[in-house]
mmCIF file of C-alpha atoms in Angstrom:
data_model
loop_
_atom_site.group_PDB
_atom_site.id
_atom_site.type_symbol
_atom_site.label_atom_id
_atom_site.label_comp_id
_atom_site.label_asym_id
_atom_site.label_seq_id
_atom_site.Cartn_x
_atom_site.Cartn_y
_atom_site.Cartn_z
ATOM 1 C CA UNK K 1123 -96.448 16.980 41.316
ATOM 2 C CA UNK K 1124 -96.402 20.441 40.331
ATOM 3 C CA UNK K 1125 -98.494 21.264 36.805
ATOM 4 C CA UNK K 1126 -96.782 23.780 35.117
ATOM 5 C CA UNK K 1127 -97.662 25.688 31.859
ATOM 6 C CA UNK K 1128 -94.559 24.961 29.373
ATOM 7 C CA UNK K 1129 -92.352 28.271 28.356
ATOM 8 C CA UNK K 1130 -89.755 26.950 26.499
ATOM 9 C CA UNK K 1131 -86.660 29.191 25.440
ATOM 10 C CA UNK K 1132 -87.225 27.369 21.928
ATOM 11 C CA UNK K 1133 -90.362 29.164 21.516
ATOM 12 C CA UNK K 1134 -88.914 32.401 21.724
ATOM 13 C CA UNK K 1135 -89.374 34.383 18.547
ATOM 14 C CA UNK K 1136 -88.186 38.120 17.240
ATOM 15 C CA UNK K 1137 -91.554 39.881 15.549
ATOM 16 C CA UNK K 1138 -90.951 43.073 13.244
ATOM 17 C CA UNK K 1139 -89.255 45.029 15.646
ATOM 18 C CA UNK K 1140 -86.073 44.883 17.419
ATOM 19 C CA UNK K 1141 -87.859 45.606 21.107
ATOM 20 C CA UNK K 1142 -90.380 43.068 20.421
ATOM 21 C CA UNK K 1143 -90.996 39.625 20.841
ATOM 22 C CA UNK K 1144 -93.398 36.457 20.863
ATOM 23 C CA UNK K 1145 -93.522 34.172 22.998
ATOM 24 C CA UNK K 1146 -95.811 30.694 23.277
ATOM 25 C CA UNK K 1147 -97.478 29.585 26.328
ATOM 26 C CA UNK K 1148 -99.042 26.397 26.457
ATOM 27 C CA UNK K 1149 -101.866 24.404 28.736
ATOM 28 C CA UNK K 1150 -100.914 20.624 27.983
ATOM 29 C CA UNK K 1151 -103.774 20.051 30.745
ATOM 30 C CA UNK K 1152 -107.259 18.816 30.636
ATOM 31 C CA UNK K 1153 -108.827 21.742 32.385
ATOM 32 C CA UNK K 1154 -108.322 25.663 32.270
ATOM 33 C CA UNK K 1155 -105.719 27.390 33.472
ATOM 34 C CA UNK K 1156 -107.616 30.574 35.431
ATOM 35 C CA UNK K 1157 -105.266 33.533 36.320
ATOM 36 C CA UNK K 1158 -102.097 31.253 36.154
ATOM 37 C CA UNK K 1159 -98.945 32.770 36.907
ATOM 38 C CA UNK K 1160 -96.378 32.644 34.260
ATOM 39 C CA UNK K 1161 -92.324 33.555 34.623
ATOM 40 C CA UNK K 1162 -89.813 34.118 32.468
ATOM 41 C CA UNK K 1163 -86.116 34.377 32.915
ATOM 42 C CA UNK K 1164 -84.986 38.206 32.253
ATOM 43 C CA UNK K 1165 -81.923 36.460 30.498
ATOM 44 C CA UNK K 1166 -84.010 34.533 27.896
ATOM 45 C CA UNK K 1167 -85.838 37.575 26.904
ATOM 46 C CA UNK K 1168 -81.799 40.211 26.989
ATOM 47 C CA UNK K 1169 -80.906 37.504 24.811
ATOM 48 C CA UNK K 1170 -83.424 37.949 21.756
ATOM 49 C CA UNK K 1171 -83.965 41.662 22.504
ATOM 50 C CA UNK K 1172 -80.478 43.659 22.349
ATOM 51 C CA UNK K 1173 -81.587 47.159 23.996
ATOM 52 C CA UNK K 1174 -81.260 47.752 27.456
ATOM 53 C CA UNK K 1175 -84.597 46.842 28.981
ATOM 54 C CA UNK K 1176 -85.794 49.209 31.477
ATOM 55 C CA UNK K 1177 -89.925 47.810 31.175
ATOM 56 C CA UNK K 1178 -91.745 45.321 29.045
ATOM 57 C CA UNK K 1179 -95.602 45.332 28.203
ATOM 58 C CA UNK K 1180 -96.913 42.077 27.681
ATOM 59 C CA UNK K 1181 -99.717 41.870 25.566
ATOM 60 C CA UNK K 1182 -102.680 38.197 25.089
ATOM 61 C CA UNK K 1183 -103.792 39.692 21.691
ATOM 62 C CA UNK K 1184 -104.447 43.622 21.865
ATOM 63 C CA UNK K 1185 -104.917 43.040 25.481
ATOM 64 C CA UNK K 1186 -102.677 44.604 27.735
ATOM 65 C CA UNK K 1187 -101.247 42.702 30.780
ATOM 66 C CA UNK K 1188 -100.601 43.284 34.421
ATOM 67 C CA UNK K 1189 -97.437 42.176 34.296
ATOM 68 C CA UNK K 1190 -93.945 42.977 36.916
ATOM 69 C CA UNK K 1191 -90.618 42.741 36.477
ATOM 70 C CA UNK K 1192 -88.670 41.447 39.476
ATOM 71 C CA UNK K 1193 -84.532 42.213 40.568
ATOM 72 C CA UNK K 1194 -84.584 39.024 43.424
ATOM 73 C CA UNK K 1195 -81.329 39.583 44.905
ATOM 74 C CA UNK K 1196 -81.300 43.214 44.852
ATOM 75 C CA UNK K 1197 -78.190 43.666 42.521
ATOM 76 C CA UNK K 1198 -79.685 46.054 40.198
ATOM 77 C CA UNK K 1199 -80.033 43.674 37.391
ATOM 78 C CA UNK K 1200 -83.903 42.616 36.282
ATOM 79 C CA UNK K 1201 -84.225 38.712 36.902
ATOM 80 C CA UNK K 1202 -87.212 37.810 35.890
ATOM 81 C CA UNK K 1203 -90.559 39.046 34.037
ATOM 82 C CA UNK K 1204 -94.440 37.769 35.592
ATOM 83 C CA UNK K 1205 -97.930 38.150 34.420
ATOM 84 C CA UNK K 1206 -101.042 36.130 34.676
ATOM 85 C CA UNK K 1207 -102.682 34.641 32.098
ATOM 86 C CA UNK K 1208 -105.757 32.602 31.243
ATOM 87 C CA UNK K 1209 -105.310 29.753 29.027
ATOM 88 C CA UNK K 1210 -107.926 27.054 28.156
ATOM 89 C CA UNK K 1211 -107.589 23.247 28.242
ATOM 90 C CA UNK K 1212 -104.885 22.351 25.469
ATOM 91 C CA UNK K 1213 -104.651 26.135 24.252
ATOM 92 C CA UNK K 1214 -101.145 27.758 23.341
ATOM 93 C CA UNK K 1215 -101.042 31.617 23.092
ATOM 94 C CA UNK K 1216 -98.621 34.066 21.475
ATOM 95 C CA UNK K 1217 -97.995 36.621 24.277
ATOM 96 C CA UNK K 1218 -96.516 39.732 22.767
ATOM 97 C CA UNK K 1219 -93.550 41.551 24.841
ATOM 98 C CA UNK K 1220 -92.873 45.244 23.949
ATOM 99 C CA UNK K 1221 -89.417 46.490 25.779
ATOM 100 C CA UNK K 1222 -89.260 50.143 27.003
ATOM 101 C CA UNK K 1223 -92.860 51.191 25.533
ATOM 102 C CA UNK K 1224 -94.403 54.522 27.257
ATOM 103 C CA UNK K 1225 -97.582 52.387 28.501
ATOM 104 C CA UNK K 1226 -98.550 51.555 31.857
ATOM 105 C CA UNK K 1227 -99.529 48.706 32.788
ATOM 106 C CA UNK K 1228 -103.263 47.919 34.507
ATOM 107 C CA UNK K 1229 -103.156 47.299 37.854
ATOM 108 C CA UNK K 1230 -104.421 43.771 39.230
ATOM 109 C CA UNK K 1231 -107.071 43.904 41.999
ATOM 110 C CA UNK K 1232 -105.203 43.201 45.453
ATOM 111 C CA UNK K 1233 -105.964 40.410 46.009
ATOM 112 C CA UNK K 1234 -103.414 39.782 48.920
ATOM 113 C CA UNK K 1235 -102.223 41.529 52.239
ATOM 114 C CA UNK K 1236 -99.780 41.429 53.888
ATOM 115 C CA UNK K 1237 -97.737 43.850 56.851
ATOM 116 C CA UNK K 1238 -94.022 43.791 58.104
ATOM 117 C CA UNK K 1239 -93.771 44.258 62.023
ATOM 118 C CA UNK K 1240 -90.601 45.002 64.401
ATOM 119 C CA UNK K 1241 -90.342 43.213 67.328
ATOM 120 C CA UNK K 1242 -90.437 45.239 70.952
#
């Protein structure tokens, strides 16, 4: 059985501005959750936020997140927003996401690789 951290669409929440919102992440485990992916549903997030999203920031506090936003079947449409996140034994967190802010975001450490080859 898989142990997932909860994202429910219920969470969802507008803050101040209209290209911002909060979402809640939550460990219902006993034990920390160390660099844990998280994903998100491009079409939960379109439907809070009504501008065209082009990037998001996604921000644990004031802290700026690696974060990537993925178009899976290559129809020009985003599908889905990732990040990883740490979250502690029981802990729920309000991850901020900004839509079409001039920020970049940090760059994880590669931590994979990985190399396409033809055959002869």
């Amino acid at each position: 059985m898989k142990n997932i951290l909860l994202i429910s669409a219920a969470l969802f929440s507008l803050s101040l501005s209209a290209a911002e919102m909060t979402v809640e992440v939550k460990n219902p485990l006993k034990l920390d959750r160390t660099q844990e992916p998280v994903a998100i549903g491009m079409d939960k997030i379109q439907a809070k936020l009504k501008v065209k999203i082009t990037q998001l920031s996604v921000y644990d506090g004031k802290t700026l997140l690696c974060s990537q936003l993925d178009d899976f079947d290559s129809d020009g449409k985003l599908d889905e927003l990732s990040f990883l996140l740490d979250v502690k034994s029981g802990e729920t967190k309000k991850i901020r996401l900004v839509a079409n802010e001039n920020v970049k975001s940090p760059c994880a450490e590669g931590r994979v690789h990985a190399q396409l080859f033809l055959r002869n």
